[in-house]
CSV table of C-alpha atoms and ligand atoms in Angstrom, one decimal:
chain,number,residue,atom,x,y,z
N,1,UNK,CA,-0.4,-0.3,-0.4
N,2,UNK,CA,1.3,3.3,-1.0
N,3,UNK,CA,0.3,6.1,2.0
N,4,UNK,CA,1.7,9.1,0.5
N,5,UNK,CA,2.2,9.4,-3.4
N,6,UNK,CA,3.6,12.9,-4.6
N,7,UNK,CA,3.3,13.7,-8.4
N,8,UNK,CA,4.8,16.7,-10.4
N,9,UNK,CA,4.3,19.1,-7.3
N,10,UNK,CA,4.7,22.5,-8.3
N,11,UNK,CA,4.1,25.5,-6.1
N,12,UNK,CA,4.8,29.1,-7.3
N,13,UNK,CA,4.0,31.7,-3.9
N,14,UNK,CA,2.0,34.8,-5.2
N,15,UNK,CA,5.3,36.7,-5.3
N,16,UNK,CA,6.6,34.4,-8.5
N,17,UNK,CA,8.8,32.6,-6.3
N,18,UNK,CA,9.2,29.4,-7.2
N,19,UNK,CA,9.8,26.8,-4.0
N,20,UNK,CA,8.1,23.6,-5.3
N,21,UNK,CA,9.8,22.7,-9.4
N,22,UNK,CA,7.4,19.5,-9.9
N,23,UNK,CA,8.5,16.7,-7.4
N,24,UNK,CA,7.9,13.5,-7.3
N,25,UNK,CA,8.0,10.5,-4.5
N,26,UNK,CA,6.8,8.0,-3.0
N,27,UNK,CA,6.3,6.6,0.8
N,28,UNK,CA,4.9,2.8,1.4
N,29,UNK,CA,2.7,2.7,4.3
N,30,UNK,CA,5.1,1.3,7.8
N,31,UNK,CA,7.9,3.7,6.6
N,32,UNK,CA,9.7,6.0,8.6
N,33,UNK,CA,10.5,8.6,5.7
N,34,UNK,CA,12.8,12.0,6.1
N,35,UNK,CA,12.2,14.6,3.9
N,36,UNK,CA,16.3,16.3,4.2
N,37,UNK,CA,17.5,19.5,2.5
N,38,UNK,CA,18.6,23.2,4.5
N,39,UNK,CA,16.7,25.7,5.0
N,40,UNK,CA,14.1,27.8,2.6
N,41,UNK,CA,14.5,24.2,-0.1
N,42,UNK,CA,10.7,23.3,0.2
N,43,UNK,CA,9.9,21.3,3.1
N,44,UNK,CA,7.5,23.1,4.8
N,45,UNK,CA,6.1,24.1,0.9
N,46,UNK,CA,5.3,20.3,0.5
N,47,UNK,CA,3.9,19.6,4.5
N,48,UNK,CA,1.4,22.1,3.9
N,49,UNK,CA,0.3,21.0,0.7
N,50,UNK,CA,0.0,18.0,1.7
N,51,UNK,CA,-2.4,18.8,5.0
N,52,UNK,CA,-4.6,21.7,2.5
N,53,UNK,CA,-2.7,24.6,4.6
N,54,UNK,CA,-0.7,25.8,0.7
N,55,UNK,CA,-2.1,25.5,-2.7
N,56,UNK,CA,-0.7,24.1,-5.2
N,57,UNK,CA,0.4,25.5,-8.0
N,58,UNK,CA,0.3,22.4,-10.2
N,59,UNK,CA,0.0,17.9,-9.3
N,60,UNK,CA,-1.1,15.7,-7.8
N,61,UNK,CA,-1.1,14.1,-3.5
N,62,UNK,CA,-2.6,11.1,-2.5
N,63,UNK,CA,-3.2,9.9,0.7
N,64,UNK,CA,-3.9,6.3,0.9
N,65,UNK,CA,-5.0,7.0,-2.6
N,66,UNK,CA,-6.9,9.5,-1.4
N,67,UNK,CA,-6.8,12.2,-3.7
N,68,UNK,CA,-6.4,15.7,-1.9
N,69,UNK,CA,-8.9,17.6,-3.7
N,70,UNK,CA,-11.1,15.5,-4.8
N,71,UNK,CA,-11.3,13.1,-1.5
N,72,UNK,CA,-10.1,16.2,1.0
N,73,UNK,CA,-12.3,14.3,4.2
N,74,UNK,CA,-10.8,11.0,3.7
N,75,UNK,CA,-7.7,11.9,2.4
N,76,UNK,CA,-7.4,14.5,5.8
N,77,UNK,CA,-9.1,11.3,8.2
N,78,UNK,CA,-5.5,9.1,7.6
N,79,UNK,CA,-3.7,12.9,8.4
N,80,UNK,CA,-2.2,13.8,11.3
N,81,UNK,CA,0.0,16.4,10.9
N,82,UNK,CA,2.6,18.1,13.2
N,83,UNK,CA,3.6,21.7,12.4
N,84,UNK,CA,6.8,23.4,12.8
N,85,UNK,CA,5.0,26.4,14.6
N,86,UNK,CA,2.8,26.7,18.0
N,87,UNK,CA,-0.7,26.9,17.1
N,88,UNK,CA,-2.8,26.2,20.4
N,89,UNK,CA,-4.6,28.7,21.7
N,90,UNK,CA,-2.4,30.0,25.1
N,91,UNK,CA,-4.8,30.2,27.2
N,92,UNK,CA,-6.6,26.5,26.2
N,93,UNK,CA,-5.1,23.5,28.9
N,94,UNK,CA,-3.8,20.8,27.4
N,95,UNK,CA,-7.4,17.9,27.8
N,96,UNK,CA,-8.7,20.2,26.4
N,97,UNK,CA,-7.1,20.7,23.4
N,98,UNK,CA,-7.5,17.5,23.0
N,99,UNK,CA,-10.8,17.0,23.9
N,100,UNK,CA,-11.3,19.7,21.1
N,101,UNK,CA,-9.2,18.1,18.4
N,102,UNK,CA,-11.2,15.1,19.2
N,103,UNK,CA,-14.7,16.3,18.5
N,104,UNK,CA,-13.4,17.9,14.8
N,105,UNK,CA,-13.3,14.1,14.0
N,106,UNK,CA,-16.4,13.5,15.2
N,107,UNK,CA,-14.7,11.4,18.7
N,108,UNK,CA,-17.4,10.1,20.8
N,109,UNK,CA,-16.9,12.0,24.1
N,110,UNK,CA,-16.0,9.6,26.2
N,111,UNK,CA,-13.5,7.9,23.7
N,112,UNK,CA,-11.8,10.8,23.5
N,113,UNK,CA,-11.2,11.8,26.7
N,114,UNK,CA,-9.8,8.2,26.7
N,115,UNK,CA,-7.4,8.9,24.2
N,116,UNK,CA,-7.0,12.5,25.4
N,117,UNK,CA,-5.8,10.6,29.0
N,118,UNK,CA,-3.9,8.3,27.1
N,119,UNK,CA,-2.0,9.9,24.8
N,120,UNK,CA,-1.0,13.1,28.1
N,121,UNK,CA,0.7,10.6,29.6
N,122,UNK,CA,2.7,8.4,27.4
N,123,UNK,CA,4.5,12.2,26.1
N,124,UNK,CA,4.7,13.2,30.2
N,125,UNK,CA,1.6,15.9,29.8
N,126,UNK,CA,-0.8,14.3,32.1
N,127,UNK,CA,0.4,16.8,35.6
N,128,UNK,CA,0.5,19.2,32.7
N,129,UNK,CA,-3.5,18.8,31.6
N,130,UNK,CA,-5.0,22.0,32.8
N,131,UNK,CA,-2.0,23.9,32.6
N,132,UNK,CA,-2.3,26.6,30.8
N,133,UNK,CA,-0.1,25.8,26.8
N,134,UNK,CA,1.0,29.1,27.0
N,135,UNK,CA,2.8,28.6,30.5
N,136,UNK,CA,4.9,25.1,29.1
N,137,UNK,CA,8.3,24.9,27.6
N,138,UNK,CA,8.8,24.6,24.2
N,139,UNK,CA,9.4,20.6,24.5
N,140,UNK,CA,5.9,19.9,26.3
N,141,UNK,CA,4.6,22.7,23.7
N,142,UNK,CA,6.2,20.4,21.1
N,143,UNK,CA,4.7,17.0,22.5
N,144,UNK,CA,1.1,17.8,22.6
N,145,UNK,CA,1.2,18.7,19.2
N,146,UNK,CA,2.5,15.5,18.8
N,147,UNK,CA,-0.1,14.2,21.0
N,148,UNK,CA,-3.1,16.5,19.0
N,149,UNK,CA,-2.4,14.7,15.7
N,150,UNK,CA,-2.4,12.0,17.0
N,151,UNK,CA,-5.7,11.4,18.4
N,152,UNK,CA,-7.6,10.9,15.4
N,153,UNK,CA,-4.8,8.0,15.6
N,154,UNK,CA,-3.9,8.6,11.8
N,155,UNK,CA,-3.0,6.1,9.4
N,156,UNK,CA,0.2,8.8,8.4
N,157,UNK,CA,1.5,10.8,10.7
N,158,UNK,CA,3.8,13.8,9.2
N,159,UNK,CA,6.5,16.5,11.7
N,160,UNK,CA,8.0,19.5,10.6
N,161,UNK,CA,11.8,19.1,12.1
N,162,UNK,CA,10.0,18.0,15.0
N,163,UNK,CA,12.9,18.7,16.9
N,164,UNK,CA,14.1,22.0,16.2
N,165,UNK,CA,15.0,24.1,19.3
N,166,UNK,CA,14.2,20.6,22.0
N,167,UNK,CA,17.5,19.9,23.9
N,168,UNK,CA,20.3,16.0,23.2
N,169,UNK,CA,17.5,14.4,25.9
N,170,UNK,CA,13.7,15.1,24.8
N,171,UNK,CA,15.3,14.9,21.0
N,172,UNK,CA,16.5,11.1,22.1
N,173,UNK,CA,12.6,10.4,23.7
N,174,UNK,CA,11.1,11.8,20.8
N,175,UNK,CA,12.5,9.8,18.6
N,176,UNK,CA,11.6,6.9,21.0
N,177,UNK,CA,7.9,7.6,21.2
N,178,UNK,CA,8.1,7.8,17.1
N,179,UNK,CA,10.4,5.0,16.5
N,180,UNK,CA,7.5,3.0,19.2
N,181,UNK,CA,3.7,4.4,17.4
N,182,UNK,CA,6.2,3.5,13.8
N,183,UNK,CA,6.5,-0.1,15.0
N,184,UNK,CA,2.7,-0.5,15.8
N,185,UNK,CA,1.6,0.3,11.7
N,186,UNK,CA,1.7,4.4,11.9
N,187,UNK,CA,4.1,5.3,8.9
N,188,UNK,CA,5.7,8.6,9.7
N,189,UNK,CA,6.9,11.1,7.9
N,190,UNK,CA,10.4,13.8,8.9
N,191,UNK,CA,11.0,17.0,7.7
N,192,UNK,CA,14.8,17.9,9.1
N,193,UNK,CA,17.6,19.5,7.8
N,194,UNK,CA,20.1,17.4,10.1
N,195,UNK,CA,20.8,14.1,8.3
N,196,UNK,CA,22.1,12.7,11.4
N,197,UNK,CA,18.2,13.2,12.4
N,198,UNK,CA,17.3,11.0,9.4
N,199,UNK,CA,20.2,8.4,10.0
N,200,UNK,CA,19.3,7.5,13.3
N,201,UNK,CA,15.5,6.9,12.2
N,202,UNK,CA,14.7,6.6,8.6
N,203,UNK,CA,14.2,3.9,6.5
N,204,UNK,CA,13.8,6.2,2.8
N,205,UNK,CA,14.9,9.2,2.5
N,206,UNK,CA,14.2,12.4,0.2
N,207,UNK,CA,16.4,15.3,-0.4
N,208,UNK,CA,15.5,18.5,-1.4
N,209,UNK,CA,17.1,21.0,-2.7
N,210,UNK,CA,16.2,24.4,-4.5
N,211,UNK,CA,12.6,23.3,-4.9
N,212,UNK,CA,14.2,19.2,-6.5
N,213,UNK,CA,14.1,16.1,-5.5
N,214,UNK,CA,18.1,15.8,-5.5
N,215,UNK,CA,18.4,12.3,-4.7
N,216,UNK,CA,15.2,9.4,-2.8
N,217,UNK,CA,16.7,6.2,-2.0
N,218,UNK,CA,17.3,4.3,1.3
N,219,UNK,CA,18.9,5.3,4.2
N,220,UNK,CA,21.7,2.0,3.8
N,221,UNK,CA,22.2,3.2,0.3
N,222,UNK,CA,22.7,7.1,1.1
N,223,UNK,CA,25.4,6.3,3.8
N,224,UNK,CA,27.1,4.0,1.2
N,225,UNK,CA,27.9,6.8,-1.1
N,226,UNK,CA,28.9,9.3,2.0
G,1,ADP,P1,-0.4,31.1,-1.4
G,1,ADP,O1,0.6,31.2,-3.4
G,1,ADP,O2,-0.5,29.9,-0.9
G,1,ADP,O3,-1.4,31.9,-1.6
G,1,ADP,P2,1.4,33.7,-0.8
G,1,ADP,O4,2.2,33.9,-1.5
G,1,ADP,O5,-0.2,34.8,-1.1
G,1,ADP,O6,0.6,32.5,-0.7
G,1,ADP,O7,1.2,34.2,1.0
G,1,ADP,C1,1.0,33.8,2.2
G,1,ADP,C2,1.4,34.4,3.2
G,1,ADP,O8,3.5,34.3,3.6
G,1,ADP,C3,1.9,35.9,3.3
G,1,ADP,O9,1.3,36.4,4.6
G,1,ADP,C4,3.3,36.3,3.0
G,1,ADP,O10,3.4,37.9,3.2
G,1,ADP,C5,3.6,35.0,4.0
G,1,ADP,N1,5.3,35.0,2.8
G,1,ADP,C6,5.9,35.7,2.1
G,1,ADP,N2,6.9,35.6,1.5
G,1,ADP,C7,7.4,34.4,2.9
G,1,ADP,C8,8.1,34.2,2.7
G,1,ADP,N3,10.2,33.6,1.8
G,1,ADP,N4,8.5,32.8,3.2
G,1,ADP,C9,7.5,32.4,4.6
G,1,ADP,N5,6.3,33.5,4.5
G,1,ADP,C10,6.7,34.5,3.7
G,2,ADP,P1,11.9,24.6,4.0
G,2,ADP,O1,10.7,24.1,4.7
G,2,ADP,O2,12.6,23.8,3.6
G,2,ADP,O3,12.6,25.5,4.8
G,2,ADP,P2,10.0,26.0,3.2
G,2,ADP,O4,9.2,25.5,2.5
G,2,ADP,O5,10.2,26.9,4.4
G,2,ADP,O6,11.8,25.4,3.3
G,2,ADP,O7,10.7,27.5,1.7
G,2,ADP,C1,10.8,27.5,0.6
G,2,ADP,C2,11.2,28.5,-0.4
G,2,ADP,O8,10.1,29.4,-0.7
G,2,ADP,C3,11.9,29.8,0.7
G,2,ADP,O9,12.4,30.0,-0.1
G,2,ADP,C4,10.9,30.6,1.0
G,2,ADP,O10,11.5,31.7,1.1
G,2,ADP,C5,10.3,31.0,0.2
G,2,ADP,N1,8.7,30.5,0.5
G,2,ADP,C6,8.1,30.1,1.8
G,2,ADP,N2,6.3,30.7,1.4
G,2,ADP,C7,6.4,31.7,0.7
G,2,ADP,C8,5.6,32.6,0.5
G,2,ADP,N3,4.5,32.3,1.0
G,2,ADP,N4,5.8,32.9,-0.1
G,2,ADP,C9,6.8,33.4,-1.2
G,2,ADP,N5,8.2,32.3,-0.3
G,2,ADP,C10,7.8,32.1,-0.1
C-alpha cells in the first residue's frame, strides 16, 4: 500500500517565487521516511500542501489513495500533522485542546477522554493537563502538538522539523516515542535539516534542494555513498 504519493508537485508563491519545481516521491505504508534539505529547500511548502494549508500550483497528492482535492475529507482522516510553529490557543489547557481536536473528528466524548488521557500520559504531559498552554515549555508544547496530531489515530503522521529547538535528551525521548508508534504500524514522515536525525530514525529518504528532489533512496544506500 502507498501511504503518500506526490506527483509533479509544483508551487509558485504569489510573489512569483517557485518553491517546488515538479517533485515526485512515494512513501509506502509502514515506512519511516525523511524529507531532508537545507532551510528554504521547500520542505514546509510540501507539508503545507499535503495538509491543505498551502494551495499547490500543479500536480497531484494522494494519501492512502485519496486525492487531497477530490477526496479531501477521507485524505484528511488518514493524516496527522505536527507543524513547525505552535498554534494553540494560549489560554487553552492540554486536556481541553485534545478533547476539542477529537471533536473535530467526530470522536465520541468518552473515547475522546480516554485517548486524551492515554496520549497525555504517554507523552509525559498528564501532570500539565490543566496548565494553560502558554505556560508549557517549548518541549512540552512540541509533545502536545504530537498528541493532538495522534488523537484521531491517523495512519500517516507527518512532522515538520519536530526536534528543532529541542534539547538532546528530549530529542532522544521523542525519537523513541516515534519509533514505538512506527513499530505499531503508523507510517511516519519527518522533515529535517539534520542528516543525523534522518540517519538514526528513517528507513527511506528524499533529499530536496531548491524545490527539486536531488536523491530518493534507502537510508542504507545513501550512507554507503557518503
Ligand atoms: P499562496 O500563494 O499560497 O496564496 P502567498 O504568496 O499569498 O501564498 O503568501 C502567504 C503568506 O506567506 C503571506 O502572508 C506572505 O506574506 C507570507 N510570506 C511571504 N513570503 C514569505 C517567505 N519567504 N516565507 C514565509 N512566508 C512568506
Ligand atoms: P523549508 O521548509 O525547506 O525551509 P519552505 O518550504 O519553508 O522551505 O520555503 C521554500 C522557499 O519558499 C523559501 O525560499 C521561502 O522563502 C519561500 N516561501 C515560503 N513561503 C513563501 C510565501 N508565502 N511567499 C513567498 N515565498 C515563500
